[in-house]
Amino acid sequence: MINRTRGFLLASLVLWGCVFVSSSGQVVWARPRPVDSDVKYLKCDVCLAAAIRLHEYGSSRGTKLSESELLDMLESFCDPFLPAGGWIPFMEILHNKEDKRLELKTHDKPGKCDRDCATMSKACTDAIDDVVYDMAEFYVSHKDADVEAIGKKMCYEIGTTCKESVPPVSDDWKGTGYTPASEEDVEMDKLRRMSKGNVQVIGPDEIPKMMEEINDMENVDEGTAATEQQDQAATEEQEEEDEHDAL
């Protein structure tokens, strides 16, 4: 069983680069790491993009939207691997060299969530984490607010992300770009969302330790199998001796 699981784990590593299955059958996924130094360049644009998504969500729910429901949604609003944060993989970071700034472009289909996606997620968290409760209260009492009003409130007034000064972006800035999500990526996203509590999220630094633990378990399993084979051979030999003595 361990060999089969480990083989599937390694196959998953080749296919997806960050998805594993532990010896217990648990799906283990290494979350891509953000570039912290890029967050400051993106916070305002990501905040305004979040305001658009908030308006879309509120409009779809209409008068049924309660403050508690909105709070629940906003709790995972910046996680691209949960339904509420599913808007983030649609965006791409572009480098505007003329204005020395980073910009966001929205695609029709989701992209593979790699380093840039993780950076946008971090920018979103930094931009709105402290204003979630105030924004939920504001929106529920102003359901007719348009996108501009929501963006102004979330990014300039309650939150001040878009008031912060941002240094120019270096000409040699490099991002990961936009890669349309493959069928495998889409399936793994579904698996993560469906598995819920049975998905363990780990960081890249933890992968070697996990591999070592699986190797140790594999060695134990092989040792147990060898002992069982020896015991079986000894039993068969004893049975042959007993049959010979009986004759």
mmCIF file with all atom_site columns, N, CA and C in Angstrom, residues 30-61:
data_model
loop_
_atom_site.group_PDB
_atom_site.id
_atom_site.type_symbol
_atom_site.label_atom_id
_atom_site.label_alt_id
_atom_site.label_comp_id
_atom_site.label_asym_id
_atom_site.label_entity_id
_atom_site.label_seq_id
_atom_site.pdbx_PDB_ins_code
_atom_site.Cartn_x
_atom_site.Cartn_y
_atom_site.Cartn_z
_atom_site.occupancy
_atom_site.B_iso_or_equiv
_atom_site.pdbx_formal_charge
_atom_site.auth_seq_id
_atom_site.auth_comp_id
_atom_site.auth_asym_id
_atom_site.auth_atom_id
_atom_site.pdbx_PDB_model_num
ATOM 1  N N  . ALA A 1 30 ? 1.077   21.687 -1.208 1.00 0.00 ? 30 ALA A N  1
ATOM 2  C CA . ALA A 1 30 ? 2.025   22.742 -0.855 1.00 0.00 ? 30 ALA A CA 1
ATOM 3  C C  . ALA A 1 30 ? 1.575   24.052 -1.487 1.00 0.00 ? 30 ALA A C  1
ATOM 4  N N  . ARG A 1 31 ? 1.169   24.983 -0.648 1.00 0.00 ? 31 ARG A N  1
ATOM 5  C CA . ARG A 1 31 ? 0.688   26.274 -1.138 1.00 0.00 ? 31 ARG A CA 1
ATOM 6  C C  . ARG A 1 31 ? 1.837   27.078 -1.740 1.00 0.00 ? 31 ARG A C  1
ATOM 7  N N  . PRO A 1 32 ? 1.634   27.672 -2.929 1.00 0.00 ? 32 PRO A N  1
ATOM 8  C CA . PRO A 1 32 ? 2.689   28.507 -3.515 1.00 0.00 ? 32 PRO A CA 1
ATOM 9  C C  . PRO A 1 32 ? 3.016   29.684 -2.610 1.00 0.00 ? 32 PRO A C  1
ATOM 10 N N  . ARG A 1 33 ? 4.262   30.096 -2.625 1.00 0.00 ? 33 ARG A N  1
ATOM 11 C CA . ARG A 1 33 ? 4.731   31.149 -1.722 1.00 0.00 ? 33 ARG A CA 1
ATOM 12 C C  . ARG A 1 33 ? 4.703   32.510 -2.421 1.00 0.00 ? 33 ARG A C  1
ATOM 13 N N  . PRO A 1 34 ? 4.155   33.540 -1.755 1.00 0.00 ? 34 PRO A N  1
ATOM 14 C CA . PRO A 1 34 ? 4.107   34.879 -2.369 1.00 0.00 ? 34 PRO A CA 1
ATOM 15 C C  . PRO A 1 34 ? 5.456   35.570 -2.349 1.00 0.00 ? 34 PRO A C  1
ATOM 16 N N  . VAL A 1 35 ? 5.600   36.580 -3.177 1.00 0.00 ? 35 VAL A N  1
ATOM 17 C CA . VAL A 1 35 ? 6.783   37.443 -3.149 1.00 0.00 ? 35 VAL A CA 1
ATOM 18 C C  . VAL A 1 35 ? 6.407   38.652 -2.291 1.00 0.00 ? 35 VAL A C  1
ATOM 19 N N  . ASP A 1 36 ? 6.825   38.638 -1.049 1.00 0.00 ? 36 ASP A N  1
ATOM 20 C CA . ASP A 1 36 ? 6.414   39.681 -0.107 1.00 0.00 ? 36 ASP A CA 1
ATOM 21 C C  . ASP A 1 36 ? 6.800   41.081 -0.570 1.00 0.00 ? 36 ASP A C  1
ATOM 22 N N  . SER A 1 37 ? 7.945   41.192 -1.229 1.00 0.00 ? 37 SER A N  1
ATOM 23 C CA . SER A 1 37 ? 8.420   42.510 -1.654 1.00 0.00 ? 37 SER A CA 1
ATOM 24 C C  . SER A 1 37 ? 7.555   43.111 -2.762 1.00 0.00 ? 37 SER A C  1
ATOM 25 N N  . ASP A 1 38 ? 6.719   42.301 -3.412 1.00 0.00 ? 38 ASP A N  1
ATOM 26 C CA . ASP A 1 38 ? 5.846   42.801 -4.480 1.00 0.00 ? 38 ASP A CA 1
ATOM 27 C C  . ASP A 1 38 ? 4.478   43.239 -3.968 1.00 0.00 ? 38 ASP A C  1
ATOM 28 N N  . VAL A 1 39 ? 4.160   42.878 -2.736 1.00 0.00 ? 39 VAL A N  1
ATOM 29 C CA . VAL A 1 39 ? 2.821   43.143 -2.201 1.00 0.00 ? 39 VAL A CA 1
ATOM 30 C C  . VAL A 1 39 ? 2.476   44.628 -2.223 1.00 0.00 ? 39 VAL A C  1
ATOM 31 N N  . LYS A 1 40 ? 3.445   45.459 -1.862 1.00 0.00 ? 40 LYS A N  1
ATOM 32 C CA . LYS A 1 40 ? 3.182   46.908 -1.793 1.00 0.00 ? 40 LYS A CA 1
ATOM 33 C C  . LYS A 1 40 ? 2.785   47.498 -3.144 1.00 0.00 ? 40 LYS A C  1
ATOM 34 N N  . TYR A 1 41 ? 3.252   46.886 -4.219 1.00 0.00 ? 41 TYR A N  1
ATOM 35 C CA . TYR A 1 41 ? 2.924   47.391 -5.554 1.00 0.00 ? 41 TYR A CA 1
ATOM 36 C C  . TYR A 1 41 ? 1.496   47.031 -5.979 1.00 0.00 ? 41 TYR A C  1
ATOM 37 N N  . LEU A 1 42 ? 0.918   46.051 -5.317 1.00 0.00 ? 42 LEU A N  1
ATOM 38 C CA . LEU A 1 42 ? -0.349  45.479 -5.773 1.00 0.00 ? 42 LEU A CA 1
ATOM 39 C C  . LEU A 1 42 ? -1.540  45.758 -4.869 1.00 0.00 ? 42 LEU A C  1
ATOM 40 N N  . LYS A 1 43 ? -1.284  46.168 -3.636 1.00 0.00 ? 43 LYS A N  1
ATOM 41 C CA . LYS A 1 43 ? -2.361  46.259 -2.653 1.00 0.00 ? 43 LYS A CA 1
ATOM 42 C C  . LYS A 1 43 ? -3.534  47.119 -3.105 1.00 0.00 ? 43 LYS A C  1
ATOM 43 N N  . CYS A 1 44 ? -3.264  48.284 -3.678 1.00 0.00 ? 44 CYS A N  1
ATOM 44 C CA . CYS A 1 44 ? -4.350  49.175 -4.076 1.00 0.00 ? 44 CYS A CA 1
ATOM 45 C C  . CYS A 1 44 ? -5.185  48.564 -5.199 1.00 0.00 ? 44 CYS A C  1
ATOM 46 N N  . ASP A 1 45 ? -4.531  48.098 -6.249 1.00 0.00 ? 45 ASP A N  1
ATOM 47 C CA . ASP A 1 45 ? -5.267  47.519 -7.373 1.00 0.00 ? 45 ASP A CA 1
ATOM 48 C C  . ASP A 1 45 ? -6.045  46.274 -6.959 1.00 0.00 ? 45 ASP A C  1
ATOM 49 N N  . VAL A 1 46 ? -5.445  45.454 -6.103 1.00 0.00 ? 46 VAL A N  1
ATOM 50 C CA . VAL A 1 46 ? -6.132  44.253 -5.633 1.00 0.00 ? 46 VAL A CA 1
ATOM 51 C C  . VAL A 1 46 ? -7.323  44.635 -4.758 1.00 0.00 ? 46 VAL A C  1
ATOM 52 N N  . CYS A 1 47 ? -7.157  45.665 -3.942 1.00 0.00 ? 47 CYS A N  1
ATOM 53 C CA . CYS A 1 47 ? -8.253  46.137 -3.096 1.00 0.00 ? 47 CYS A CA 1
ATOM 54 C C  . CYS A 1 47 ? -9.431  46.591 -3.953 1.00 0.00 ? 47 CYS A C  1
ATOM 55 N N  . LEU A 1 48 ? -9.152  47.342 -5.010 1.00 0.00 ? 48 LEU A N  1
ATOM 56 C CA . LEU A 1 48 ? -10.212 47.823 -5.902 1.00 0.00 ? 48 LEU A CA 1
ATOM 57 C C  . LEU A 1 48 ? -10.857 46.666 -6.665 1.00 0.00 ? 48 LEU A C  1
ATOM 58 N N  . ALA A 1 49 ? -10.046 45.665 -7.025 1.00 0.00 ? 49 ALA A N  1
ATOM 59 C CA . ALA A 1 49 ? -10.595 44.472 -7.678 1.00 0.00 ? 49 ALA A CA 1
ATOM 60 C C  . ALA A 1 49 ? -11.492 43.706 -6.710 1.00 0.00 ? 49 ALA A C  1
ATOM 61 N N  . ALA A 1 50 ? -11.094 43.673 -5.445 1.00 0.00 ? 50 ALA A N  1
ATOM 62 C CA . ALA A 1 50 ? -11.907 43.015 -4.420 1.00 0.00 ? 50 ALA A CA 1
ATOM 63 C C  . ALA A 1 50 ? -13.238 43.743 -4.243 1.00 0.00 ? 50 ALA A C  1
ATOM 64 N N  . ALA A 1 51 ? -13.214 45.061 -4.365 1.00 0.00 ? 51 ALA A N  1
ATOM 65 C CA . ALA A 1 51 ? -14.448 45.847 -4.256 1.00 0.00 ? 51 ALA A CA 1
ATOM 66 C C  . ALA A 1 51 ? -15.419 45.479 -5.377 1.00 0.00 ? 51 ALA A C  1
ATOM 67 N N  . ILE A 1 52 ? -14.888 45.261 -6.577 1.00 0.00 ? 52 ILE A N  1
ATOM 68 C CA . ILE A 1 52 ? -15.730 44.851 -7.708 1.00 0.00 ? 52 ILE A CA 1
ATOM 69 C C  . ILE A 1 52 ? -16.376 43.504 -7.419 1.00 0.00 ? 52 ILE A C  1
ATOM 70 N N  . ARG A 1 53 ? -15.569 42.572 -6.916 1.00 0.00 ? 53 ARG A N  1
ATOM 71 C CA . ARG A 1 53 ? -16.090 41.237 -6.613 1.00 0.00 ? 53 ARG A CA 1
ATOM 72 C C  . ARG A 1 53 ? -17.119 41.298 -5.487 1.00 0.00 ? 53 ARG A C  1
ATOM 73 N N  . LEU A 1 54 ? -16.864 42.127 -4.485 1.00 0.00 ? 54 LEU A N  1
ATOM 74 C CA . LEU A 1 54 ? -17.813 42.287 -3.379 1.00 0.00 ? 54 LEU A CA 1
ATOM 75 C C  . LEU A 1 54 ? -19.152 42.812 -3.898 1.00 0.00 ? 54 LEU A C  1
ATOM 76 N N  . HIS A 1 55 ? -19.089 43.770 -4.803 1.00 0.00 ? 55 HIS A N  1
ATOM 77 C CA . HIS A 1 55 ? -20.313 44.326 -5.384 1.00 0.00 ? 55 HIS A CA 1
ATOM 78 C C  . HIS A 1 55 ? -21.058 43.260 -6.188 1.00 0.00 ? 55 HIS A C  1
ATOM 79 N N  . GLU A 1 56 ? -20.326 42.448 -6.947 1.00 0.00 ? 56 GLU A N  1
ATOM 80 C CA . GLU A 1 56 ? -20.952 41.380 -7.734 1.00 0.00 ? 56 GLU A CA 1
ATOM 81 C C  . GLU A 1 56 ? -21.642 40.367 -6.824 1.00 0.00 ? 56 GLU A C  1
ATOM 82 N N  . TYR A 1 57 ? -20.953 40.008 -5.753 1.00 0.00 ? 57 TYR A N  1
ATOM 83 C CA . TYR A 1 57 ? -21.524 39.028 -4.823 1.00 0.00 ? 57 TYR A CA 1
ATOM 84 C C  . TYR A 1 57 ? -22.765 39.594 -4.148 1.00 0.00 ? 57 TYR A C  1
ATOM 85 N N  . GLY A 1 58 ? -22.669 40.827 -3.667 1.00 0.00 ? 58 GLY A N  1
ATOM 86 C CA . GLY A 1 58 ? -23.804 41.449 -3.002 1.00 0.00 ? 58 GLY A CA 1
ATOM 87 C C  . GLY A 1 58 ? -24.999 41.595 -3.925 1.00 0.00 ? 58 GLY A C  1
ATOM 88 N N  . SER A 1 59 ? -24.738 41.960 -5.172 1.00 0.00 ? 59 SER A N  1
ATOM 89 C CA . SER A 1 59 ? -25.820 42.130 -6.144 1.00 0.00 ? 59 SER A CA 1
ATOM 90 C C  . SER A 1 59 ? -26.510 40.801 -6.441 1.00 0.00 ? 59 SER A C  1
ATOM 91 N N  . SER A 1 60 ? -25.732 39.715 -6.452 1.00 0.00 ? 60 SER A N  1
ATOM 92 C CA . SER A 1 60 ? -26.310 38.401 -6.741 1.00 0.00 ? 60 SER A CA 1
ATOM 93 C C  . SER A 1 60 ? -27.183 37.899 -5.597 1.00 0.00 ? 60 SER A C  1
ATOM 94 N N  . ARG A 1 61 ? -26.891 38.349 -4.384 1.00 0.00 ? 61 ARG A N  1
ATOM 95 C CA . ARG A 1 61 ? -27.649 37.910 -3.215 1.00 0.00 ? 61 ARG A CA 1
ATOM 96 C C  . ARG A 1 61 ? -28.829 38.830 -2.913 1.00 0.00 ? 61 ARG A C  1
#
